[in-house]
Short mmCIF file of C-alpha atoms and ligand atoms in Angstrom, two decimals:
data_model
loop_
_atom_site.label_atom_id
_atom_site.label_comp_id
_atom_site.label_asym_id
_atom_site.label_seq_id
_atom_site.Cartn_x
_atom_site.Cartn_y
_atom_site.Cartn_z
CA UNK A 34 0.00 0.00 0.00
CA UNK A 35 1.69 3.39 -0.83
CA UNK A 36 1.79 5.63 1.74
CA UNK A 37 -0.79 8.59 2.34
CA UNK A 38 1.11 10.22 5.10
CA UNK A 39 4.70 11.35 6.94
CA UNK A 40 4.53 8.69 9.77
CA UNK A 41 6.89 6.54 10.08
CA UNK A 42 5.28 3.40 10.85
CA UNK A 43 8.60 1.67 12.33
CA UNK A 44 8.97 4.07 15.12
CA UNK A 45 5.22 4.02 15.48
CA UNK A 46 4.87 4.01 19.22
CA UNK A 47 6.73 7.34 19.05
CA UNK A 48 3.33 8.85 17.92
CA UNK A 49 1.83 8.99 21.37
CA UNK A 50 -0.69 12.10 20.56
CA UNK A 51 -1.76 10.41 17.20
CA UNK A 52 -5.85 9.58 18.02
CA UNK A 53 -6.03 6.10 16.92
CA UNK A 54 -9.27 5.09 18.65
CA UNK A 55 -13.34 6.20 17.86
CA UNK A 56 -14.42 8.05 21.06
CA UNK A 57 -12.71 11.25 20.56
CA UNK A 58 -12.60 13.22 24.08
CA UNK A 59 -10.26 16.52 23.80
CA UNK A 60 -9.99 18.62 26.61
CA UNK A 61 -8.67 22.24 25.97
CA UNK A 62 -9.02 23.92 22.70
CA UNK A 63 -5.87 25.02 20.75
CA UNK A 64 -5.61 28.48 21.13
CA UNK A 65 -2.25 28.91 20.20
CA UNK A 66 -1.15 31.00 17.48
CA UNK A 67 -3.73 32.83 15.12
CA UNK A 68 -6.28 30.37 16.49
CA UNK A 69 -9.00 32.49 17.96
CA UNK A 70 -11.92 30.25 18.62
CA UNK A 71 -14.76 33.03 18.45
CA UNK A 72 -16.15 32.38 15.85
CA UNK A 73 -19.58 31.15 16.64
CA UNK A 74 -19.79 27.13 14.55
CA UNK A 75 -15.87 26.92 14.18
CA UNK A 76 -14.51 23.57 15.04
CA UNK A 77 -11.53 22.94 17.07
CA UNK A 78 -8.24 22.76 15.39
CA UNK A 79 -7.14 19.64 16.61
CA UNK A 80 -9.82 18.20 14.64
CA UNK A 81 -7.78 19.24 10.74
CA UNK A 82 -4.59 19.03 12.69
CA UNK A 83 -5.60 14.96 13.57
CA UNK A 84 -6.86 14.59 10.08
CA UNK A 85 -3.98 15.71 8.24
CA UNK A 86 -1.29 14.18 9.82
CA UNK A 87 -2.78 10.68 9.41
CA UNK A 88 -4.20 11.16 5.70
CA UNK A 89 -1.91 13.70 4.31
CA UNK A 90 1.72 14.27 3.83
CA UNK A 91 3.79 17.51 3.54
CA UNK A 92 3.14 19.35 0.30
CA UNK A 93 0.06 17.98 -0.28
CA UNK A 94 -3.48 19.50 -0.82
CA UNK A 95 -6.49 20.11 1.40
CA UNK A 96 -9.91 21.16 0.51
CA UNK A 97 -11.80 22.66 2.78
CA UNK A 98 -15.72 23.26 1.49
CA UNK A 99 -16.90 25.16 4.45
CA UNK A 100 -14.25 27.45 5.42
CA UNK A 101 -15.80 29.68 8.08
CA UNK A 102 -12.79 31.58 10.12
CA UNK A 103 -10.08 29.47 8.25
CA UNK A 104 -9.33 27.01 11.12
CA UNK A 105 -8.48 24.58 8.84
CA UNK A 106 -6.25 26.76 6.36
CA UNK A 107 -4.13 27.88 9.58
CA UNK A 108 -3.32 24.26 10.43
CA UNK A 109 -2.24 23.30 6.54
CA UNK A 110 0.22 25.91 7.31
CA UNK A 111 1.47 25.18 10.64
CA UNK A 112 1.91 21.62 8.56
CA UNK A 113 3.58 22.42 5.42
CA UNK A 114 0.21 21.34 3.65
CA UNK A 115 -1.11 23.97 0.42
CA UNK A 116 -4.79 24.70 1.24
CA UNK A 117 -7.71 25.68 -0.40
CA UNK A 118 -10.59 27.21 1.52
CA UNK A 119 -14.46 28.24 0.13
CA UNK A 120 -16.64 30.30 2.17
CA UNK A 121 -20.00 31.80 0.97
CA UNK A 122 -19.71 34.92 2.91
CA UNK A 123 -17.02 37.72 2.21
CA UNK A 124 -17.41 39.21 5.59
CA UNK A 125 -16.18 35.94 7.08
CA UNK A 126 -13.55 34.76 4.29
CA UNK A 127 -11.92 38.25 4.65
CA UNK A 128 -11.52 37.24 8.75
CA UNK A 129 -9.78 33.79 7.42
CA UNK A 130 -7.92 35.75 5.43
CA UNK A 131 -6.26 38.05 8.20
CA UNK A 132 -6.17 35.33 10.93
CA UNK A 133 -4.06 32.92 7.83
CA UNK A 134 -2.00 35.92 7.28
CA UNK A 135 -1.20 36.56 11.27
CA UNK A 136 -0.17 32.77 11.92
CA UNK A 137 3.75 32.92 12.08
CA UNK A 138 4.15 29.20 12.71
CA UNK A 139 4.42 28.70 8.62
CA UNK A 140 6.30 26.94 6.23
CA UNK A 141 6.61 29.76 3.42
CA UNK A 142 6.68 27.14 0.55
CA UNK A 143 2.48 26.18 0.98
CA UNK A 144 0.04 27.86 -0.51
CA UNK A 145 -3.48 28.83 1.46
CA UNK A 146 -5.96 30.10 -1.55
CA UNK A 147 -9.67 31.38 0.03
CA UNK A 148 -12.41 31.23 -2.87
CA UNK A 149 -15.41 33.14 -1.76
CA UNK A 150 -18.20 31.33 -3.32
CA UNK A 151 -21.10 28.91 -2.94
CA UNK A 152 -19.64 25.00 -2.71
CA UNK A 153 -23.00 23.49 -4.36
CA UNK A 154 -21.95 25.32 -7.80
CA UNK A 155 -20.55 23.58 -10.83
CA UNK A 156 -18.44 26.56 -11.39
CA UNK A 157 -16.87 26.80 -7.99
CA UNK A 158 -15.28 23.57 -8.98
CA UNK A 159 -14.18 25.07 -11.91
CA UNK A 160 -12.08 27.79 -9.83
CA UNK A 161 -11.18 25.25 -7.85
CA UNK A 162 -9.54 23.00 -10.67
CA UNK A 163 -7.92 26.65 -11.92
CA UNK A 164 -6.23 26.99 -8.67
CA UNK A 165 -5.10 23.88 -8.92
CA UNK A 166 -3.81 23.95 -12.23
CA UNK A 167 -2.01 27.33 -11.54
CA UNK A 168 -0.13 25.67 -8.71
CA UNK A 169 0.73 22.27 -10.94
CA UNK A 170 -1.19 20.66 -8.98
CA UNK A 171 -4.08 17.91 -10.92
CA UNK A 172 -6.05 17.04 -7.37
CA UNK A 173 -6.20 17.02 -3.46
CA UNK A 174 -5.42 14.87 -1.08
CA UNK A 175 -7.81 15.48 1.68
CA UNK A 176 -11.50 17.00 1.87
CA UNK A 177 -12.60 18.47 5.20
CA UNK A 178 -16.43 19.31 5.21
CA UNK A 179 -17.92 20.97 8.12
CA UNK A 180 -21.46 22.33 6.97
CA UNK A 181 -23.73 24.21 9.09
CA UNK A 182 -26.15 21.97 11.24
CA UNK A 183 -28.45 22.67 8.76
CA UNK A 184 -30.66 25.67 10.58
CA UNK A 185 -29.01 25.52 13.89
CA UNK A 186 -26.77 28.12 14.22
CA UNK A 187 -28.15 30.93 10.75
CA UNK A 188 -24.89 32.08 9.51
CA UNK A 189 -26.60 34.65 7.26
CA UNK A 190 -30.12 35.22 5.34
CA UNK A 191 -28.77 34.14 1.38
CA UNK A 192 -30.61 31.53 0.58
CA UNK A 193 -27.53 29.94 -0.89
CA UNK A 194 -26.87 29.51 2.34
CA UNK A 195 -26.70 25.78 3.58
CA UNK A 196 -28.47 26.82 7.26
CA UNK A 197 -31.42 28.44 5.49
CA UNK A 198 -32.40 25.54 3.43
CA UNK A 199 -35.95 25.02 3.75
CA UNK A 200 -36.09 21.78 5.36
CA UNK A 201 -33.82 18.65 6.15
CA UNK A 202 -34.65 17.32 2.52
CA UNK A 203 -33.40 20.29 1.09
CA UNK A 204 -30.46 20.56 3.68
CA UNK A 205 -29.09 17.01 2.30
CA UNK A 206 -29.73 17.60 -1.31
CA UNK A 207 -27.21 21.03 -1.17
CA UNK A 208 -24.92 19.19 1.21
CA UNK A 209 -24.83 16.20 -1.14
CA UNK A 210 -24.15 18.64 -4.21
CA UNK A 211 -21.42 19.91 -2.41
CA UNK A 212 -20.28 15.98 -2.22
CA UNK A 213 -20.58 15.68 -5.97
CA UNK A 214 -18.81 18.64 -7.05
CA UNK A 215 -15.54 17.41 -5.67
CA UNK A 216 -15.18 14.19 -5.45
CA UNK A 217 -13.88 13.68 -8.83
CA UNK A 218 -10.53 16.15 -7.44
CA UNK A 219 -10.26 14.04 -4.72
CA UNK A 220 -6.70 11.54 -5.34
CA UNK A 221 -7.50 7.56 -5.08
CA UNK A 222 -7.13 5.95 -1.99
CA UNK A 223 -7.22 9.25 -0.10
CA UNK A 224 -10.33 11.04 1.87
CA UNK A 225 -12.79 13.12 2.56
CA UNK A 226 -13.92 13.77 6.39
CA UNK A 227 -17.49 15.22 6.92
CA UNK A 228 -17.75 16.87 10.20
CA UNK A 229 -21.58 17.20 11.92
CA UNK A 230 -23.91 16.80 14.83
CA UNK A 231 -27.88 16.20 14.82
CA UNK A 232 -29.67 18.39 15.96
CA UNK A 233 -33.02 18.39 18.05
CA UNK A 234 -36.37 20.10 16.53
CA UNK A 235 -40.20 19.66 17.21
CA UNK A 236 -39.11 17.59 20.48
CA UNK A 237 -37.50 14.67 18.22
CA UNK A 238 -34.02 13.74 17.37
CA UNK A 239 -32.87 14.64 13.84
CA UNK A 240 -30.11 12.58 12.96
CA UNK A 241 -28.11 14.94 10.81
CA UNK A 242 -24.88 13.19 11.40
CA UNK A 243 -26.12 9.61 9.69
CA UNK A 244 -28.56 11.18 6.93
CA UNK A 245 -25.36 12.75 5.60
CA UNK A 246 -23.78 9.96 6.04
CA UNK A 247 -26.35 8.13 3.39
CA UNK A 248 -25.78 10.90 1.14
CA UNK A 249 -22.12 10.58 0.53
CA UNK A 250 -22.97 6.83 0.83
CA UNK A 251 -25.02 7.27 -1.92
CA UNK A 252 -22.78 8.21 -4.53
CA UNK A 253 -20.60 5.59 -5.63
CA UNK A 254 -16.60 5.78 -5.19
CA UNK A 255 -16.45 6.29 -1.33
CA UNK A 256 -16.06 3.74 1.45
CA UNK A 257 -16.84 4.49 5.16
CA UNK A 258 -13.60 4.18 7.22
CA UNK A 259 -15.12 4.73 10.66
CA UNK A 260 -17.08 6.94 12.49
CA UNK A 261 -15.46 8.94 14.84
CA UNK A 262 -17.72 10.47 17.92
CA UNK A 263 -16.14 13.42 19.48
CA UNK A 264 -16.90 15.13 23.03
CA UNK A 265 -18.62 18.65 22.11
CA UNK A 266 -18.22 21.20 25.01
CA UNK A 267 -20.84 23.61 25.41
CA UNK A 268 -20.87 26.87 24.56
CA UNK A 269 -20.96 29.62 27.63
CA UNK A 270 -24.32 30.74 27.10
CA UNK A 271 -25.41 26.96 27.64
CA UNK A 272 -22.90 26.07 30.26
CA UNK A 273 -25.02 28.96 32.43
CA UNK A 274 -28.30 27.15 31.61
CA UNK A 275 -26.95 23.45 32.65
CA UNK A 276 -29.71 23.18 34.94
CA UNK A 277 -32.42 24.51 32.97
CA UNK A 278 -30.99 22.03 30.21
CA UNK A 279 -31.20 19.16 33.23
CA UNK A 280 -34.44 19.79 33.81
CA UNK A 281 -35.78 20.00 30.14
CA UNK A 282 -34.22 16.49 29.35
CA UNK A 283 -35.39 14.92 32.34
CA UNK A 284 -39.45 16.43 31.54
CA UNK A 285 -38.62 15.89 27.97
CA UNK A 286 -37.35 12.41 28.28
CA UNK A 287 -34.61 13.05 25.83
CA UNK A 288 -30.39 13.26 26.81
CA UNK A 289 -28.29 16.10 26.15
CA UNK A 290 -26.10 16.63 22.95
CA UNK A 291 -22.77 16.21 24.27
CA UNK A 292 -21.10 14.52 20.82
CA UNK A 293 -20.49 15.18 17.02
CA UNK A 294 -19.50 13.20 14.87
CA UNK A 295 -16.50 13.22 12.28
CA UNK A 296 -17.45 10.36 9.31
CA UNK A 297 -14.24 9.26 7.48
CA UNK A 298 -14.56 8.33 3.80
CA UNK A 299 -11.80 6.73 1.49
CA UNK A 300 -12.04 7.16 -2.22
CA UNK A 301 -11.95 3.80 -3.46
C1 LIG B 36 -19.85 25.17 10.54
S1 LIG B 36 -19.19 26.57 9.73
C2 LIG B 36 -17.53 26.12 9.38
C3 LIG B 36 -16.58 26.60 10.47
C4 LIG B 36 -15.10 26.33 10.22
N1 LIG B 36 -14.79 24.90 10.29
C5 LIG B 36 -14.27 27.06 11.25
O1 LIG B 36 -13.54 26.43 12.03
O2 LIG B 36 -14.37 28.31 11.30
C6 LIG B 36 -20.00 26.49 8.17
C7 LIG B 36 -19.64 27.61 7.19
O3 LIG B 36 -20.22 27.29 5.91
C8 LIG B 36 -20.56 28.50 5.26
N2 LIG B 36 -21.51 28.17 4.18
C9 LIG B 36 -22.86 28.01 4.23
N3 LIG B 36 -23.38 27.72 3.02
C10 LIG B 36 -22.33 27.66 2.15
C11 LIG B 36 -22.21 27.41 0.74
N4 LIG B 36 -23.28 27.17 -0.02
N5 LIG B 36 -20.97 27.43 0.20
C12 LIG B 36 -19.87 27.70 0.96
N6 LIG B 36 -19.92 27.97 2.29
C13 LIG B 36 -21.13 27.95 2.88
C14 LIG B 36 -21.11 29.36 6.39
O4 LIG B 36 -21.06 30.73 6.05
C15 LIG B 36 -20.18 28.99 7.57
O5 LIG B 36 -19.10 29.90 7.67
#
């Protein structure tokens, strides 16, 4: 099997903070460097930084569909990886763009390119493949996907939005366009990690995290590698209403979201 990453698997028991099991619990957030953490549906860096030293060498390319404050473009940096980011809203892709540019942990020979531009359109791949091409590069190496939860956090009012889809249906169908669109730049053997949590409306459980699951499933040319549940902390305005939250579950007979998920496909 050719290799997909920098580890070197005879000294591998020097790779101590390498997450090798399915129940991911991390305790502090990285806040290191141009990390900032504020903005409100960002994920936590060690989730890309994980992800790209086990699927990903130095030099290669990452795709990130859903680029909201750049978390992920930082990291390809701090790793020597060229990145690619796509956000829908300027306002935010121009905060990326000066939080990338303030990181001085950086290997000066990557690339980090920020498209701003909706992910469900043919001719964002397009730009995509140009960016590419103008680098010499043909494809990417690794896809990070971390959609809104469909409507629970609104991260604007366009309705090209993916949190102001109409309704679950129409949440998957633009999430599983966005699927489409790349997959063919996606290398062989390499993959594409969809990061999500459900979400709770109309006192039922919406399972968000599997129904996107099916859609990727449903295309043909990706196998599931695992699923990976990871501890979510709450945010402060809900760590102040733990007790209200208490009580609601326990009248409500329903639990708590305390997990997301991060679903791990290989390109066959
Ligand atoms: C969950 S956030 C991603 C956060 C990011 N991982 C971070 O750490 O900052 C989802 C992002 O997708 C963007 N978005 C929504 N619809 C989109 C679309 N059609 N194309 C591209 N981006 C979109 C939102 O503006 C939001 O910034």
């Amino acid at each position: 099997m050719s290799k997909i990453n920098d580890l070197n698997l005879k000294n591998w028991k020097e790779y101590q903070d390498i997450i090798t099991d399915s129940l991911w619990i991390i305790g502090e957030r990285d806040k290191s460097g141009a990390h900032r953490g504020d903005y409100h549906g960002n994920f936590i860096p060690q989730i890309p930084n994980q992800l790209m030293r086990r699927f990903t060498k130095k030099g290669d390319v990452i795709l990130d569909t859903f680029l909201g404050s750049g978390t992920t473009l930082i990291e390809c940096k701090r790793l020597g990886r060229n990145g690619i980011g796509i956000e829908l809203l300027p306002q935010i892709a121009e905060i990326a763009k000066q939080r990338i540019s303030q990181e001085s942990l950086f290997d000066s020979n990557v690339f980090a390119e920020i498209l701003v531009a909706d992910s469900t359109k043919k001719e964002t791949r397009e730009k995509v493949y140009e960016i590419l091409k103008s680098h010499n590069k043909q494809n990417v190496q690794l896809i990070i996907m971390h959609p809104p939860y469909h409507d629970i956090i609104k991260f604007s009012n366009r309705s090209d939005d993916l949190s102001n889809a109409r309704s679950v249906k129409d949440f998957l169908k633009l999430f599983g366009d966005v699927v489409s669109n790349f997959l063919d730049l996606l290398e062989r053997k390499h993959y594409l990690a969809v990061v999500i949590g459900d979400k709770y409306t109309n006192s039922e459980w919406v399972p968000l995290g599997f129904m996107t699951m099916q859609e990727v499933l449903n295309r043909d040319g990706l196998i599931l590698k695992s699923i990976l549940v990871k501890n979510m902390v709450n945010n402060r305005a809900k760590r102040n209403q733990e007790h209200l939250w208490r009580y609601r579950a326990l009248v409500g007979g329903f639990y708590i979201f305390r997990h997301e998920y991060i679903l791990l496909f290989q390109k066959r």
